[in-house]
XYZ file of C-alpha atoms in Angstrom:
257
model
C 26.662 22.379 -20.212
C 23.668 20.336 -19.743
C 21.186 19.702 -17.186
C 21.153 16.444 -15.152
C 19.321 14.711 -12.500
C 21.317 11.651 -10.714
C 19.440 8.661 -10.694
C 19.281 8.920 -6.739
C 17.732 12.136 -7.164
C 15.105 10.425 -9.253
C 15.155 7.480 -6.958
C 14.249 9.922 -4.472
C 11.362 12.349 -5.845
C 9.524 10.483 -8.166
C 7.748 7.968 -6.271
C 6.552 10.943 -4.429
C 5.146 12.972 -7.653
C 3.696 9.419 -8.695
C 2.024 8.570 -5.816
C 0.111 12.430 -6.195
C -0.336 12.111 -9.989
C -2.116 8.563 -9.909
C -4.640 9.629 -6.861
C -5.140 12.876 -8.677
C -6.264 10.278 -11.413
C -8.883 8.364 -9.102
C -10.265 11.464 -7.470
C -11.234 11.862 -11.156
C -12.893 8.417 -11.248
C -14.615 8.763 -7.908
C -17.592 9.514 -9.289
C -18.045 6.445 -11.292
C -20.789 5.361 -8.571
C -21.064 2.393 -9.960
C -17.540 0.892 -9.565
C -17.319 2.219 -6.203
C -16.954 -0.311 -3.132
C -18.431 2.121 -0.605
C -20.775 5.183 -1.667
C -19.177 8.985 -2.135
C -21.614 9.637 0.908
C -19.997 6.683 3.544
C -16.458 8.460 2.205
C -17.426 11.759 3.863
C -19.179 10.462 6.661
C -17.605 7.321 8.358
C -14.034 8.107 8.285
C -13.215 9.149 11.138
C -10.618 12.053 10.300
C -10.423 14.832 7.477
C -8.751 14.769 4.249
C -7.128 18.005 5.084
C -5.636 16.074 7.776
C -4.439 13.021 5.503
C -2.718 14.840 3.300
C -0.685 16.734 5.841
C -0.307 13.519 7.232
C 1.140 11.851 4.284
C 3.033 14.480 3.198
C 4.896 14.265 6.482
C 5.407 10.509 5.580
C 6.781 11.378 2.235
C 9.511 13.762 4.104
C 10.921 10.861 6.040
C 10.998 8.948 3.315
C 12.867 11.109 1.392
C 15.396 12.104 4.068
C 16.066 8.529 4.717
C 16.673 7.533 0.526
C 18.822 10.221 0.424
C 20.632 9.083 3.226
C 20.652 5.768 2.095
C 21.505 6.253 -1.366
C 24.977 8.569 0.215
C 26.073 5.603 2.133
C 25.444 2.656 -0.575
C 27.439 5.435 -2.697
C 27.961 3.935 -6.026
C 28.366 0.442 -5.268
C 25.255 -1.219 -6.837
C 25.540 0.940 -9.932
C 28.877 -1.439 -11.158
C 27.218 -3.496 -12.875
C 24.507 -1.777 -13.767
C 25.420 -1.172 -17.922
C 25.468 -5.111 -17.942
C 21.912 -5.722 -16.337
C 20.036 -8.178 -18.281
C 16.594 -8.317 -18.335
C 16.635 -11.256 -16.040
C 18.712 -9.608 -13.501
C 16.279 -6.748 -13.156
C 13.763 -9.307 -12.766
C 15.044 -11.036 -10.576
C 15.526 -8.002 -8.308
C 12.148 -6.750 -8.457
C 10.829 -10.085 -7.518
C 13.004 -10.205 -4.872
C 12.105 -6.401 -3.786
C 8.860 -7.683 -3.637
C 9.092 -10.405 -1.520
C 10.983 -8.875 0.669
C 8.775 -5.848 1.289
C 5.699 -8.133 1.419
C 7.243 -10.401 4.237
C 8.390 -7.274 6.179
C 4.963 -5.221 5.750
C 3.437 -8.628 6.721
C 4.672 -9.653 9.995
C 5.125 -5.585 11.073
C 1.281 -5.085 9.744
C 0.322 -7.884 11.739
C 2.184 -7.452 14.905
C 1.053 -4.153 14.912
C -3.005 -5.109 15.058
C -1.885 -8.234 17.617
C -0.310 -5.417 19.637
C -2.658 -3.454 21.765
C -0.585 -0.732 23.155
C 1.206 -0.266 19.205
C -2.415 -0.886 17.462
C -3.766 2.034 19.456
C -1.488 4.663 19.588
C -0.248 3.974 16.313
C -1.693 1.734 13.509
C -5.259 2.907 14.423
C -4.234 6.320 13.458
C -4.327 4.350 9.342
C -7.901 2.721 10.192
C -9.118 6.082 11.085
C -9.776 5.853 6.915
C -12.803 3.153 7.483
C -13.523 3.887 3.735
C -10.010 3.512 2.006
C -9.396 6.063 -0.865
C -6.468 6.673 -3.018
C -4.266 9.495 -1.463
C -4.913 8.031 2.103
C -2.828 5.113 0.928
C 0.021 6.743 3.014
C -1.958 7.845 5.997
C 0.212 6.537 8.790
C 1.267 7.327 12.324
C 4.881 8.936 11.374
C 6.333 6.247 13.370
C 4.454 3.132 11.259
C 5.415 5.105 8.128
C 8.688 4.668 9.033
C 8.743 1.017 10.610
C 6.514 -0.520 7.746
C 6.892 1.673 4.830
C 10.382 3.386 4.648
C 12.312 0.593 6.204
C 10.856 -2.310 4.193
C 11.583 -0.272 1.253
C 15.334 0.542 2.593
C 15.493 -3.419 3.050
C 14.322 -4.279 -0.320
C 16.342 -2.047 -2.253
C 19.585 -3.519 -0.418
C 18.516 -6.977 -0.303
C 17.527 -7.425 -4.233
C 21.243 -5.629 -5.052
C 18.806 -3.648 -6.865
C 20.854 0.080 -8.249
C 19.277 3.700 -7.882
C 17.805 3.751 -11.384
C 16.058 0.449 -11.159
C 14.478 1.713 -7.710
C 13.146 4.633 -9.367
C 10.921 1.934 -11.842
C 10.269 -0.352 -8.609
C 9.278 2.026 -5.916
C 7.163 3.974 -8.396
C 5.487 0.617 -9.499
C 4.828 -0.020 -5.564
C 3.809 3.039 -5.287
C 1.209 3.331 -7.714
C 0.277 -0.723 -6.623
C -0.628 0.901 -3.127
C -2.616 3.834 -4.046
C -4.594 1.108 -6.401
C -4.987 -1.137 -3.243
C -6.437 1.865 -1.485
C -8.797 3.603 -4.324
C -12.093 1.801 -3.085
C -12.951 1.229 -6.891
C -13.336 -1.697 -8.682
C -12.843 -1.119 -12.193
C -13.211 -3.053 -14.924
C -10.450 -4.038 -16.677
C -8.022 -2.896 -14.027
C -4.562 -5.317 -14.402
C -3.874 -4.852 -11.208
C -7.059 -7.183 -10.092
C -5.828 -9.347 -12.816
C -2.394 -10.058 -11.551
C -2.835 -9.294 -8.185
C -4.936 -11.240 -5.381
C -4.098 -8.492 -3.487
C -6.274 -5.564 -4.716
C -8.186 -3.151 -3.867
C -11.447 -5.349 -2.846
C -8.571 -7.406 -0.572
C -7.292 -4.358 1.368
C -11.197 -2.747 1.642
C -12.029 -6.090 3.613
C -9.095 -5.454 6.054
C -10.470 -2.108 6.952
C -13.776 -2.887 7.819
C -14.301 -3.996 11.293
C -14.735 -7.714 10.557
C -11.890 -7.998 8.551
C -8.840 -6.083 11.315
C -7.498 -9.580 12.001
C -7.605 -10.530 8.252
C -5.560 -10.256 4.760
C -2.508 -7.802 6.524
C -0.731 -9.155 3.156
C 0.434 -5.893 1.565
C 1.184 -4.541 -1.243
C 1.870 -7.216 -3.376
C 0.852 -11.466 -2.901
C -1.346 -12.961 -0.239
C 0.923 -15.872 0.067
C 1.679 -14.904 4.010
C -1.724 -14.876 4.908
C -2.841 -17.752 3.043
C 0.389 -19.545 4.661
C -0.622 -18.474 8.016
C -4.510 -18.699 8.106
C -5.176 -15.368 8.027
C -6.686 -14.565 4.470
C -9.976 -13.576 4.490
C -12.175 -15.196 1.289
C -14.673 -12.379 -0.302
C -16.931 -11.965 -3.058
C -17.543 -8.877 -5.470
C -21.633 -7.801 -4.834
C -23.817 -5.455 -5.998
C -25.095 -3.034 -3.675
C -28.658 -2.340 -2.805
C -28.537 1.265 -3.627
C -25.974 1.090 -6.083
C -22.086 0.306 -7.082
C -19.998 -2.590 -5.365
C -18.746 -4.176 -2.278
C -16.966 -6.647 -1.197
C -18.043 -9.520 1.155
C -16.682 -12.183 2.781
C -17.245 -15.441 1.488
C -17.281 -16.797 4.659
C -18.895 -16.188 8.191
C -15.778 -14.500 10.606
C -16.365 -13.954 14.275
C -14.069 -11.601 16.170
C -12.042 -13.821 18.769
């Protein structure tokens, strides 16, 4: 008798693994000085919590998330897998586009409301601009309670919303999941696809977390379309820095209202 994993299993566990594996990958890269938007030195010294404590953090993320999949994936049962033999490749398409809008427009409005909040943007998004210098495995550093607003719940929605079946989330969520830790790996490498796709990169996100750019580019993890829609993208520029590597500026002169 063989082995076997179900797909919900899968669905389940390997966006997790991912998410370790490709910022196991970057702390690799982090000493390419040069690509770097913010020196090795500002990493250690102006965030404002440990990484001991981020990955703790995270982790703790990771567990809600996978309680709640596996929770989800019991009561969808095996409804979205009937017609999964006869997927075309324009079905699955079609679903991962959906996915994606729907997790952008959720994270977007949540992100936002969250910052335009003062009582939620203090005791809980600041907790995630604690990291003033993004890097990869902080991607998921989140108040427990945003991790599950923003991160598992938009992901609950898009999987039902796109009709999208257990094996086809294991491909999406690990692609979104690897598309966040990029957004959060504070390098700008060359040849990256990501920043040739995507608007929303890793320069994009680095702008929201500095202190001129909180009420600016909340679009995550995907398009910008919401806060180009609603006035809220921020414009920036790829520079070199005086004492070496990258950073990105806005193009523009922002005041904080």
């Amino acid at each position: 008798m063989g082995f076997s994993v179900s797909d919900e299993l899968l669905g389940t566990f390997v966006p997790i693994v991912v998410y370790w594996v490709y910022s196991g990958i970057y702390i690799l890269l982090g000493s390419f000085e040069n690509y770097r938007l913010h020196s090795k030195k500002d990493e250690d010294e102006k965030n404002l919590v440990s990484k001991k404590t981020v990955v703790k953090g995270v982790l703790l993320q990771q567990t809600v998330q996978a309680m709640v999949a596996i929770l989800l994936f019991t009561v969808t049962g095996n409804d979205s897998e009937a017609g999964m033999g006869q997927s075309s490749v324009v079905v699955l398409a079609r679903q991962f586009i959906i996915a994606m809008l729907v997790l952008d427009t959720w994270q977007y409005f949540m992100h936002r409301y969250m910052h335009l909040n003062k009582f939620l943007y203090q005791h809980i998004h600041s907790q995630h601009h604690r990291l003033l210098v993004p890097y990869a495995f902080g991607a998921l550093y989140n108040h427990p309670l945003e991790g599950l607003l923003l991160d598992t719940i938009g992901g609950a929605l898009s999987f039902l919303l796109s009709g999208m079946s257990p094996r086809t989330s294991i491909f999406f969520f690990s692609f979104a999941t690897i598309k966040t830790v990029d957004d959060h790996c504070g390098l700008w490498l060359p040849g990256n696809l990501f920043h040739i796709f995507f608007r929303n990169n890793s320069a994009y996100h680095d702008i929201h977390h500095q202190l001129y750019g909180t009420k600016y580019n909340y679009s995550q993890p995907f398009f910008v379309m919401w806060d180009r829609i609603l006035g809220t993208y921020m414009p920036y520029s790829i520079e070199k820095r005086v004492d070496g590597g990258l950073e990105a500026r806005p193009t523009k002169n922002y005041k904080e209202d």
